[in-house]
Amino acid sequence: MSGEVRREQSRLNASRVAVALFWDQGLQQTSGEDIAARLGISVRTLWRHFRSKEATVEPVLSESMRWIADSFHRWPNELSIEEHLADHWGTYQPSTQQIDDDLAGMRVLTMAITEPQLRTGWLIVCAELEQQLIPTVAHRLSRAQDDLVVRVKAAAVAAAFRVAADDVAAQGVHESPADRHGRPPTQIPGRDTDAVAILAHVVRLAAPDLADPVVL
């Protein structure tokens, strides 16, 4: 394992611990010292990985969003967004850790409603998603990746998903990871909501010319 991979894994592990503490104790009641103590590291080491206490949520948010970029990268020309997501997620079986990370991400968004300091990390992750969507958008529109139309469409889809995710999070989190046993893999942890339906809908709303099969 390379040094960079180890560093990213350390950040993700710290993020999981921090989100759990924020959820159980509250953001204001949890200090950097609390997070470091739970991890068994020094506070100085923690701050080498993160710029602030609130920034510790970013790796978990990124991990919980990874499936969106991956789904877009796998989108074949001949399928609509609905067909592709149904096909891709129909065979997907998330690991226990992935379910936990997805639920942790939903918890962060729910906390961010009353803790605006957490919004910065969420906006950073959404900006990363926007960049990750650009290659697929460029391919489906047969345009260069630096084309303004491509960048605007990618930004629109990422923003639409952010708004939809915020809307789901505003309804609260109502379950633990174990409660998802046997449920469809497309269901958002913490909510009885189909992620595939939401993503397909926001793509059609934000960029309808991307949603249908590509005519070559």
PDB file of N, CA, C and O in Angstrom, residues 59-127:
ATOM      1  N   PRO A  59     -14.239  13.078   4.003  1.00  0.00           N
ATOM      2  CA  PRO A  59     -13.979  11.755   3.422  1.00  0.00           C
ATOM      3  C   PRO A  59     -15.195  10.830   3.426  1.00  0.00           C
ATOM      4  O   PRO A  59     -15.418  10.097   2.454  1.00  0.00           O
ATOM      5  N   VAL A  60     -15.983  10.845   4.492  1.00  0.00           N
ATOM      6  CA  VAL A  60     -17.184  10.012   4.519  1.00  0.00           C
ATOM      7  C   VAL A  60     -18.173  10.470   3.456  1.00  0.00           C
ATOM      8  O   VAL A  60     -18.788   9.652   2.764  1.00  0.00           O
ATOM      9  N   LEU A  61     -18.347  11.768   3.300  1.00  0.00           N
ATOM     10  CA  LEU A  61     -19.244  12.273   2.250  1.00  0.00           C
ATOM     11  C   LEU A  61     -18.757  11.851   0.871  1.00  0.00           C
ATOM     12  O   LEU A  61     -19.552  11.435   0.025  1.00  0.00           O
ATOM     13  N   SER A  62     -17.460  11.958   0.640  1.00  0.00           N
ATOM     14  CA  SER A  62     -16.894  11.541  -0.654  1.00  0.00           C
ATOM     15  C   SER A  62     -17.131  10.064  -0.896  1.00  0.00           C
ATOM     16  O   SER A  62     -17.474   9.643  -2.007  1.00  0.00           O
ATOM     17  N   GLU A  63     -16.930   9.267   0.136  1.00  0.00           N
ATOM     18  CA  GLU A  63     -17.115   7.817   0.007  1.00  0.00           C
ATOM     19  C   GLU A  63     -18.568   7.484  -0.298  1.00  0.00           C
ATOM     20  O   GLU A  63     -18.867   6.629  -1.128  1.00  0.00           O
ATOM     21  N   SER A  64     -19.490   8.168   0.367  1.00  0.00           N
ATOM     22  CA  SER A  64     -20.910   7.891   0.154  1.00  0.00           C
ATOM     23  C   SER A  64     -21.395   8.366  -1.211  1.00  0.00           C
ATOM     24  O   SER A  64     -22.431   7.906  -1.706  1.00  0.00           O
ATOM     25  N   MET A  65     -20.649   9.291  -1.837  1.00  0.00           N
ATOM     26  CA  MET A  65     -21.020   9.814  -3.161  1.00  0.00           C
ATOM     27  C   MET A  65     -20.319   9.070  -4.301  1.00  0.00           C
ATOM     28  O   MET A  65     -20.619   9.302  -5.469  1.00  0.00           O
ATOM     29  N   ARG A  66     -19.406   8.182  -3.953  1.00  0.00           N
ATOM     30  CA  ARG A  66     -18.575   7.540  -4.982  1.00  0.00           C
ATOM     31  C   ARG A  66     -19.395   6.793  -6.022  1.00  0.00           C
ATOM     32  O   ARG A  66     -19.052   6.756  -7.198  1.00  0.00           O
ATOM     33  N   TRP A  67     -20.499   6.206  -5.600  1.00  0.00           N
ATOM     34  CA  TRP A  67     -21.315   5.403  -6.517  1.00  0.00           C
ATOM     35  C   TRP A  67     -21.919   6.235  -7.639  1.00  0.00           C
ATOM     36  O   TRP A  67     -22.171   5.727  -8.724  1.00  0.00           O
ATOM     37  N   ILE A  68     -22.159   7.514  -7.400  1.00  0.00           N
ATOM     38  CA  ILE A  68     -22.761   8.355  -8.433  1.00  0.00           C
ATOM     39  C   ILE A  68     -21.793   8.541  -9.598  1.00  0.00           C
ATOM     40  O   ILE A  68     -22.142   8.321 -10.760  1.00  0.00           O
ATOM     41  N   ALA A  69     -20.571   8.948  -9.283  1.00  0.00           N
ATOM     42  CA  ALA A  69     -19.567   9.118 -10.339  1.00  0.00           C
ATOM     43  C   ALA A  69     -19.292   7.799 -11.039  1.00  0.00           C
ATOM     44  O   ALA A  69     -19.161   7.741 -12.272  1.00  0.00           O
ATOM     45  N   ASP A  70     -19.228   6.711 -10.270  1.00  0.00           N
ATOM     46  CA  ASP A  70     -18.971   5.403 -10.872  1.00  0.00           C
ATOM     47  C   ASP A  70     -20.092   5.013 -11.818  1.00  0.00           C
ATOM     48  O   ASP A  70     -19.848   4.499 -12.917  1.00  0.00           O
ATOM     49  N   SER A  71     -21.333   5.266 -11.433  1.00  0.00           N
ATOM     50  CA  SER A  71     -22.470   4.946 -12.301  1.00  0.00           C
ATOM     51  C   SER A  71     -22.414   5.742 -13.600  1.00  0.00           C
ATOM     52  O   SER A  71     -22.698   5.215 -14.679  1.00  0.00           O
ATOM     53  N   PHE A  72     -22.059   7.013 -13.502  1.00  0.00           N
ATOM     54  CA  PHE A  72     -21.949   7.829 -14.715  1.00  0.00           C
ATOM     55  C   PHE A  72     -20.840   7.327 -15.623  1.00  0.00           C
ATOM     56  O   PHE A  72     -20.998   7.269 -16.850  1.00  0.00           O
ATOM     57  N   HIS A  73     -19.711   6.939 -15.054  1.00  0.00           N
ATOM     58  CA  HIS A  73     -18.595   6.436 -15.863  1.00  0.00           C
ATOM     59  C   HIS A  73     -18.976   5.167 -16.625  1.00  0.00           C
ATOM     60  O   HIS A  73     -18.458   4.916 -17.719  1.00  0.00           O
ATOM     61  N   ARG A  74     -19.875   4.379 -16.068  1.00  0.00           N
ATOM     62  CA  ARG A  74     -20.260   3.096 -16.668  1.00  0.00           C
ATOM     63  C   ARG A  74     -21.454   3.208 -17.621  1.00  0.00           C
ATOM     64  O   ARG A  74     -21.928   2.202 -18.138  1.00  0.00           O
ATOM     65  N   TRP A  75     -21.958   4.384 -17.847  1.00  0.00           N
ATOM     66  CA  TRP A  75     -23.197   4.592 -18.611  1.00  0.00           C
ATOM     67  C   TRP A  75     -22.981   4.328 -20.101  1.00  0.00           C
ATOM     68  O   TRP A  75     -22.312   5.105 -20.781  1.00  0.00           O
ATOM     69  N   PRO A  76     -23.567   3.254 -20.665  1.00  0.00           N
ATOM     70  CA  PRO A  76     -23.394   2.953 -22.092  1.00  0.00           C
ATOM     71  C   PRO A  76     -24.205   3.906 -22.973  1.00  0.00           C
ATOM     72  O   PRO A  76     -25.254   4.409 -22.572  1.00  0.00           O
ATOM     73  N   ASN A  77     -23.725   4.116 -24.193  1.00  0.00           N
ATOM     74  CA  ASN A  77     -24.401   5.017 -25.129  1.00  0.00           C
ATOM     75  C   ASN A  77     -25.843   4.607 -25.400  1.00  0.00           C
ATOM     76  O   ASN A  77     -26.721   5.458 -25.571  1.00  0.00           O
ATOM     77  N   GLU A  78     -26.078   3.294 -25.453  1.00  0.00           N
ATOM     78  CA  GLU A  78     -27.366   2.812 -25.949  1.00  0.00           C
ATOM     79  C   GLU A  78     -28.472   2.810 -24.897  1.00  0.00           C
ATOM     80  O   GLU A  78     -29.624   2.464 -25.213  1.00  0.00           O
ATOM     81  N   LEU A  79     -28.169   3.219 -23.668  1.00  0.00           N
ATOM     82  CA  LEU A  79     -29.175   3.173 -22.613  1.00  0.00           C
ATOM     83  C   LEU A  79     -29.547   4.568 -22.128  1.00  0.00           C
ATOM     84  O   LEU A  79     -28.709   5.463 -22.056  1.00  0.00           O
ATOM     85  N   SER A  80     -30.812   4.728 -21.759  1.00  0.00           N
ATOM     86  CA  SER A  80     -31.253   5.956 -21.098  1.00  0.00           C
ATOM     87  C   SER A  80     -30.735   5.929 -19.659  1.00  0.00           C
ATOM     88  O   SER A  80     -30.265   4.896 -19.166  1.00  0.00           O
ATOM     89  N   ILE A  81     -30.849   7.041 -18.980  1.00  0.00           N
ATOM     90  CA  ILE A  81     -30.377   7.078 -17.597  1.00  0.00           C
ATOM     91  C   ILE A  81     -31.173   6.105 -16.739  1.00  0.00           C
ATOM     92  O   ILE A  81     -30.613   5.423 -15.869  1.00  0.00           O
ATOM     93  N   GLU A  82     -32.482   6.000 -16.958  1.00  0.00           N
ATOM     94  CA  GLU A  82     -33.297   5.072 -16.171  1.00  0.00           C
ATOM     95  C   GLU A  82     -32.892   3.624 -16.435  1.00  0.00           C
ATOM     96  O   GLU A  82     -32.765   2.826 -15.487  1.00  0.00           O
ATOM     97  N   GLU A  83     -32.690   3.287 -17.710  1.00  0.00           N
ATOM     98  CA  GLU A  83     -32.306   1.914 -18.063  1.00  0.00           C
ATOM     99  C   GLU A  83     -30.940   1.557 -17.493  1.00  0.00           C
ATOM    100  O   GLU A  83     -30.733   0.459 -16.965  1.00  0.00           O
ATOM    101  N   HIS A  84     -30.016   2.487 -17.613  1.00  0.00           N
ATOM    102  CA  HIS A  84     -28.671   2.215 -17.117  1.00  0.00           C
ATOM    103  C   HIS A  84     -28.641   2.030 -15.607  1.00  0.00           C
ATOM    104  O   HIS A  84     -28.044   1.065 -15.097  1.00  0.00           O
ATOM    105  N   LEU A  85     -29.270   2.934 -14.872  1.00  0.00           N
ATOM    106  CA  LEU A  85     -29.237   2.827 -13.417  1.00  0.00           C
ATOM    107  C   LEU A  85     -29.946   1.570 -12.933  1.00  0.00           C
ATOM    108  O   LEU A  85     -29.475   0.902 -12.003  1.00  0.00           O
ATOM    109  N   ALA A  86     -31.066   1.222 -13.574  1.00  0.00           N
ATOM    110  CA  ALA A  86     -31.769  -0.006 -13.197  1.00  0.00           C
ATOM    111  C   ALA A  86     -30.888  -1.225 -13.457  1.00  0.00           C
ATOM    112  O   ALA A  86     -30.830  -2.157 -12.637  1.00  0.00           O
ATOM    113  N   ASP A  87     -30.172  -1.207 -14.572  1.00  0.00           N
ATOM    114  CA  ASP A  87     -29.295  -2.334 -14.920  1.00  0.00           C
ATOM    115  C   ASP A  87     -28.085  -2.389 -13.998  1.00  0.00           C
ATOM    116  O   ASP A  87     -27.737  -3.445 -13.461  1.00  0.00           O
ATOM    117  N   HIS A  88     -27.445  -1.246 -13.794  1.00  0.00           N
ATOM    118  CA  HIS A  88     -26.230  -1.198 -12.979  1.00  0.00           C
ATOM    119  C   HIS A  88     -26.519  -1.558 -11.533  1.00  0.00           C
ATOM    120  O   HIS A  88     -25.800  -2.351 -10.908  1.00  0.00           O
ATOM    121  N   TRP A  89     -27.580  -0.989 -10.975  1.00  0.00           N
ATOM    122  CA  TRP A  89     -27.861  -1.205  -9.567  1.00  0.00           C
ATOM    123  C   TRP A  89     -28.673  -2.457  -9.293  1.00  0.00           C
ATOM    124  O   TRP A  89     -28.758  -2.900  -8.144  1.00  0.00           O
ATOM    125  N   GLY A  90     -29.223  -3.048 -10.371  1.00  0.00           N
ATOM    126  CA  GLY A  90     -29.975  -4.287 -10.177  1.00  0.00           C
ATOM    127  C   GLY A  90     -29.103  -5.442  -9.708  1.00  0.00           C
ATOM    128  O   GLY A  90     -29.591  -6.382  -9.070  1.00  0.00           O
ATOM    129  N   THR A  91     -27.811  -5.373 -10.004  1.00  0.00           N
ATOM    130  CA  THR A  91     -26.895  -6.450  -9.610  1.00  0.00           C
ATOM    131  C   THR A  91     -25.914  -6.002  -8.532  1.00  0.00           C
ATOM    132  O   THR A  91     -25.033  -6.767  -8.142  1.00  0.00           O
ATOM    133  N   TYR A  92     -26.049  -4.771  -8.060  1.00  0.00           N
ATOM    134  CA  TYR A  92     -25.097  -4.229  -7.085  1.00  0.00           C
ATOM    135  C   TYR A  92     -25.423  -4.713  -5.681  1.00  0.00           C
ATOM    136  O   TYR A  92     -26.569  -4.666  -5.248  1.00  0.00           O
ATOM    137  N   GLN A  93     -24.412  -5.193  -4.983  1.00  0.00           N
ATOM    138  CA  GLN A  93     -24.588  -5.625  -3.601  1.00  0.00           C
ATOM    139  C   GLN A  93     -23.592  -4.870  -2.720  1.00  0.00           C
ATOM    140  O   GLN A  93     -22.414  -5.214  -2.662  1.00  0.00           O
ATOM    141  N   PRO A  94     -24.029  -3.816  -2.057  1.00  0.00           N
ATOM    142  CA  PRO A  94     -23.107  -3.036  -1.229  1.00  0.00           C
ATOM    143  C   PRO A  94     -22.609  -3.834  -0.037  1.00  0.00           C
ATOM    144  O   PRO A  94     -23.332  -4.665   0.525  1.00  0.00           O
ATOM    145  N   SER A  95     -21.361  -3.589   0.338  1.00  0.00           N
ATOM    146  CA  SER A  95     -20.804  -4.221   1.525  1.00  0.00           C
ATOM    147  C   SER A  95     -21.386  -3.559   2.771  1.00  0.00           C
ATOM    148  O   SER A  95     -21.997  -2.486   2.703  1.00  0.00           O
ATOM    149  N   THR A  96     -21.185  -4.212   3.911  1.00  0.00           N
ATOM    150  CA  THR A  96     -21.639  -3.630   5.175  1.00  0.00           C
ATOM    151  C   THR A  96     -21.003  -2.262   5.393  1.00  0.00           C
ATOM    152  O   THR A  96     -21.663  -1.316   5.846  1.00  0.00           O
ATOM    153  N   GLN A  97     -19.714  -2.136   5.046  1.00  0.00           N
ATOM    154  CA  GLN A  97     -19.032  -0.856   5.210  1.00  0.00           C
ATOM    155  C   GLN A  97     -19.613   0.217   4.301  1.00  0.00           C
ATOM    156  O   GLN A  97     -19.762   1.371   4.713  1.00  0.00           O
ATOM    157  N   GLN A  98     -19.963  -0.146   3.076  1.00  0.00           N
ATOM    158  CA  GLN A  98     -20.569   0.823   2.166  1.00  0.00           C
ATOM    159  C   GLN A  98     -21.919   1.302   2.693  1.00  0.00           C
ATOM    160  O   GLN A  98     -22.254   2.486   2.596  1.00  0.00           O
ATOM    161  N   ILE A  99     -22.692   0.383   3.248  1.00  0.00           N
ATOM    162  CA  ILE A  99     -23.979   0.766   3.828  1.00  0.00           C
ATOM    163  C   ILE A  99     -23.758   1.724   4.995  1.00  0.00           C
ATOM    164  O   ILE A  99     -24.444   2.748   5.124  1.00  0.00           O
ATOM    165  N   ASP A 100     -22.774   1.399   5.840  1.00  0.00           N
ATOM    166  CA  ASP A 100     -22.463   2.272   6.976  1.00  0.00           C
ATOM    167  C   ASP A 100     -22.038   3.661   6.505  1.00  0.00           C
ATOM    168  O   ASP A 100     -22.440   4.681   7.079  1.00  0.00           O
ATOM    169  N   ASP A 101     -21.200   3.708   5.453  1.00  0.00           N
ATOM    170  CA  ASP A 101     -20.724   4.996   4.946  1.00  0.00           C
ATOM    171  C   ASP A 101     -21.861   5.802   4.332  1.00  0.00           C
ATOM    172  O   ASP A 101     -21.920   7.032   4.493  1.00  0.00           O
ATOM    173  N   ASP A 102     -22.757   5.121   3.631  1.00  0.00           N
ATOM    174  CA  ASP A 102     -23.903   5.827   3.044  1.00  0.00           C
ATOM    175  C   ASP A 102     -24.787   6.420   4.131  1.00  0.00           C
ATOM    176  O   ASP A 102     -25.267   7.551   4.026  1.00  0.00           O
ATOM    177  N   LEU A 103     -25.004   5.646   5.188  1.00  0.00           N
ATOM    178  CA  LEU A 103     -25.816   6.145   6.293  1.00  0.00           C
ATOM    179  C   LEU A 103     -25.108   7.302   7.000  1.00  0.00           C
ATOM    180  O   LEU A 103     -25.743   8.306   7.356  1.00  0.00           O
ATOM    181  N   ALA A 104     -23.791   7.188   7.170  1.00  0.00           N
ATOM    182  CA  ALA A 104     -23.032   8.272   7.795  1.00  0.00           C
ATOM    183  C   ALA A 104     -23.134   9.547   6.971  1.00  0.00           C
ATOM    184  O   ALA A 104     -23.281  10.652   7.517  1.00  0.00           O
ATOM    185  N   GLY A 105     -23.055   9.420   5.647  1.00  0.00           N
ATOM    186  CA  GLY A 105     -23.195  10.584   4.780  1.00  0.00           C
ATOM    187  C   GLY A 105     -24.551  11.236   4.933  1.00  0.00           C
ATOM    188  O   GLY A 105     -24.664  12.475   5.001  1.00  0.00           O
ATOM    189  N   MET A 106     -25.615  10.427   5.010  1.00  0.00           N
ATOM    190  CA  MET A 106     -26.953  10.975   5.203  1.00  0.00           C
ATOM    191  C   MET A 106     -27.070  11.662   6.558  1.00  0.00           C
ATOM    192  O   MET A 106     -27.716  12.702   6.697  1.00  0.00           O
ATOM    193  N   ARG A 107     -26.405  11.111   7.556  1.00  0.00           N
ATOM    194  CA  ARG A 107     -26.434  11.742   8.876  1.00  0.00           C
ATOM    195  C   ARG A 107     -25.746  13.108   8.844  1.00  0.00           C
ATOM    196  O   ARG A 107     -26.215  14.059   9.486  1.00  0.00           O
ATOM    197  N   VAL A 108     -24.631  13.204   8.110  1.00  0.00           N
ATOM    198  CA  VAL A 108     -23.946  14.501   8.000  1.00  0.00           C
ATOM    199  C   VAL A 108     -24.876  15.535   7.377  1.00  0.00           C
ATOM    200  O   VAL A 108     -24.976  16.675   7.854  1.00  0.00           O
ATOM    201  N   LEU A 109     -25.562  15.159   6.299  1.00  0.00           N
ATOM    202  CA  LEU A 109     -26.451  16.109   5.632  1.00  0.00           C
ATOM    203  C   LEU A 109     -27.599  16.526   6.551  1.00  0.00           C
ATOM    204  O   LEU A 109     -28.033  17.688   6.535  1.00  0.00           O
ATOM    205  N   THR A 110     -28.091  15.599   7.346  1.00  0.00           N
ATOM    206  CA  THR A 110     -29.154  15.932   8.286  1.00  0.00           C
ATOM    207  C   THR A 110     -28.641  16.888   9.367  1.00  0.00           C
ATOM    208  O   THR A 110     -29.305  17.873   9.716  1.00  0.00           O
ATOM    209  N   MET A 111     -27.436  16.617   9.879  1.00  0.00           N
ATOM    210  CA  MET A 111     -26.854  17.515  10.886  1.00  0.00           C
ATOM    211  C   MET A 111     -26.578  18.897  10.310  1.00  0.00           C
ATOM    212  O   MET A 111     -26.691  19.916  11.007  1.00  0.00           O
ATOM    213  N   ALA A 112     -26.206  18.949   9.015  1.00  0.00           N
ATOM    214  CA  ALA A 112     -25.848  20.223   8.386  1.00  0.00           C
ATOM    215  C   ALA A 112     -27.016  21.191   8.310  1.00  0.00           C
ATOM    216  O   ALA A 112     -26.824  22.402   8.138  1.00  0.00           O
ATOM    217  N   ILE A 113     -28.230  20.689   8.455  1.00  0.00           N
ATOM    218  CA  ILE A 113     -29.401  21.562   8.433  1.00  0.00           C
ATOM    219  C   ILE A 113     -29.364  22.541   9.600  1.00  0.00           C
ATOM    220  O   ILE A 113     -29.720  23.720   9.466  1.00  0.00           O
ATOM    221  N   THR A 114     -28.910  22.064  10.752  1.00  0.00           N
ATOM    222  CA  THR A 114     -28.838  22.923  11.936  1.00  0.00           C
ATOM    223  C   THR A 114     -27.412  23.307  12.309  1.00  0.00           C
ATOM    224  O   THR A 114     -27.213  24.126  13.214  1.00  0.00           O
ATOM    225  N   GLU A 115     -26.425  22.719  11.625  1.00  0.00           N
ATOM    226  CA  GLU A 115     -25.009  23.028  11.872  1.00  0.00           C
ATOM    227  C   GLU A 115     -24.384  23.496  10.554  1.00  0.00           C
ATOM    228  O   GLU A 115     -23.772  22.705   9.831  1.00  0.00           O
ATOM    229  N   PRO A 116     -24.548  24.772  10.199  1.00  0.00           N
ATOM    230  CA  PRO A 116     -24.097  25.246   8.887  1.00  0.00           C
ATOM    231  C   PRO A 116     -22.595  25.095   8.657  1.00  0.00           C
ATOM    232  O   PRO A 116     -22.153  25.111   7.510  1.00  0.00           O
ATOM    233  N   GLN A 117     -21.807  24.918   9.733  1.00  0.00           N
ATOM    234  CA  GLN A 117     -20.367  24.725   9.547  1.00  0.00           C
ATOM    235  C   GLN A 117     -20.068  23.465   8.736  1.00  0.00           C
ATOM    236  O   GLN A 117     -19.018  23.362   8.095  1.00  0.00           O
ATOM    237  N   LEU A 118     -20.989  22.508   8.769  1.00  0.00           N
ATOM    238  CA  LEU A 118     -20.791  21.256   8.029  1.00  0.00           C
ATOM    239  C   LEU A 118     -21.103  21.415   6.546  1.00  0.00           C
ATOM    240  O   LEU A 118     -20.770  20.536   5.754  1.00  0.00           O
ATOM    241  N   ARG A 119     -21.754  22.514   6.164  1.00  0.00           N
ATOM    242  CA  ARG A 119     -22.127  22.715   4.762  1.00  0.00           C
ATOM    243  C   ARG A 119     -20.899  22.859   3.862  1.00  0.00           C
ATOM    244  O   ARG A 119     -20.922  22.460   2.697  1.00  0.00           O
ATOM    245  N   THR A 120     -19.831  23.424   4.397  1.00  0.00           N
ATOM    246  CA  THR A 120     -18.636  23.643   3.571  1.00  0.00           C
ATOM    247  C   THR A 120     -18.121  22.327   3.009  1.00  0.00           C
ATOM    248  O   THR A 120     -17.817  22.223   1.813  1.00  0.00           O
ATOM    249  N   GLY A 121     -18.019  21.314   3.855  1.00  0.00           N
ATOM    250  CA  GLY A 121     -17.544  20.022   3.393  1.00  0.00           C
ATOM    251  C   GLY A 121     -18.452  19.423   2.341  1.00  0.00           C
ATOM    252  O   GLY A 121     -17.989  18.843   1.345  1.00  0.00           O
ATOM    253  N   TRP A 122     -19.752  19.563   2.517  1.00  0.00           N
ATOM    254  CA  TRP A 122     -20.723  19.042   1.562  1.00  0.00           C
ATOM    255  C   TRP A 122     -20.590  19.757   0.211  1.00  0.00           C
ATOM    256  O   TRP A 122     -20.594  19.124  -0.848  1.00  0.00           O
ATOM    257  N   LEU A 123     -20.413  21.061   0.229  1.00  0.00           N
ATOM    258  CA  LEU A 123     -20.257  21.814  -1.025  1.00  0.00           C
ATOM    259  C   LEU A 123     -18.952  21.445  -1.727  1.00  0.00           C
ATOM    260  O   LEU A 123     -18.901  21.374  -2.964  1.00  0.00           O
ATOM    261  N   ILE A 124     -17.901  21.189  -0.965  1.00  0.00           N
ATOM    262  CA  ILE A 124     -16.629  20.763  -1.556  1.00  0.00           C
ATOM    263  C   ILE A 124     -16.798  19.420  -2.252  1.00  0.00           C
ATOM    264  O   ILE A 124     -16.329  19.216  -3.385  1.00  0.00           O
ATOM    265  N   VAL A 125     -17.476  18.487  -1.606  1.00  0.00           N
ATOM    266  CA  VAL A 125     -17.692  17.166  -2.194  1.00  0.00           C
ATOM    267  C   VAL A 125     -18.556  17.267  -3.449  1.00  0.00           C
ATOM    268  O   VAL A 125     -18.314  16.580  -4.453  1.00  0.00           O
ATOM    269  N   CYS A 126     -19.567  18.132  -3.438  1.00  0.00           N
ATOM    270  CA  CYS A 126     -20.407  18.314  -4.633  1.00  0.00           C
ATOM    271  C   CYS A 126     -19.612  18.929  -5.782  1.00  0.00           C
ATOM    272  O   CYS A 126     -19.838  18.596  -6.950  1.00  0.00           O
ATOM    273  N   ALA A 127     -18.673  19.825  -5.464  1.00  0.00           N
ATOM    274  CA  ALA A 127     -17.810  20.396  -6.500  1.00  0.00           C
ATOM    275  C   ALA A 127     -16.909  19.319  -7.093  1.00  0.00           C
ATOM    276  O   ALA A 127     -16.644  19.312  -8.307  1.00  0.00           O
TER     277      ALA A 127
END
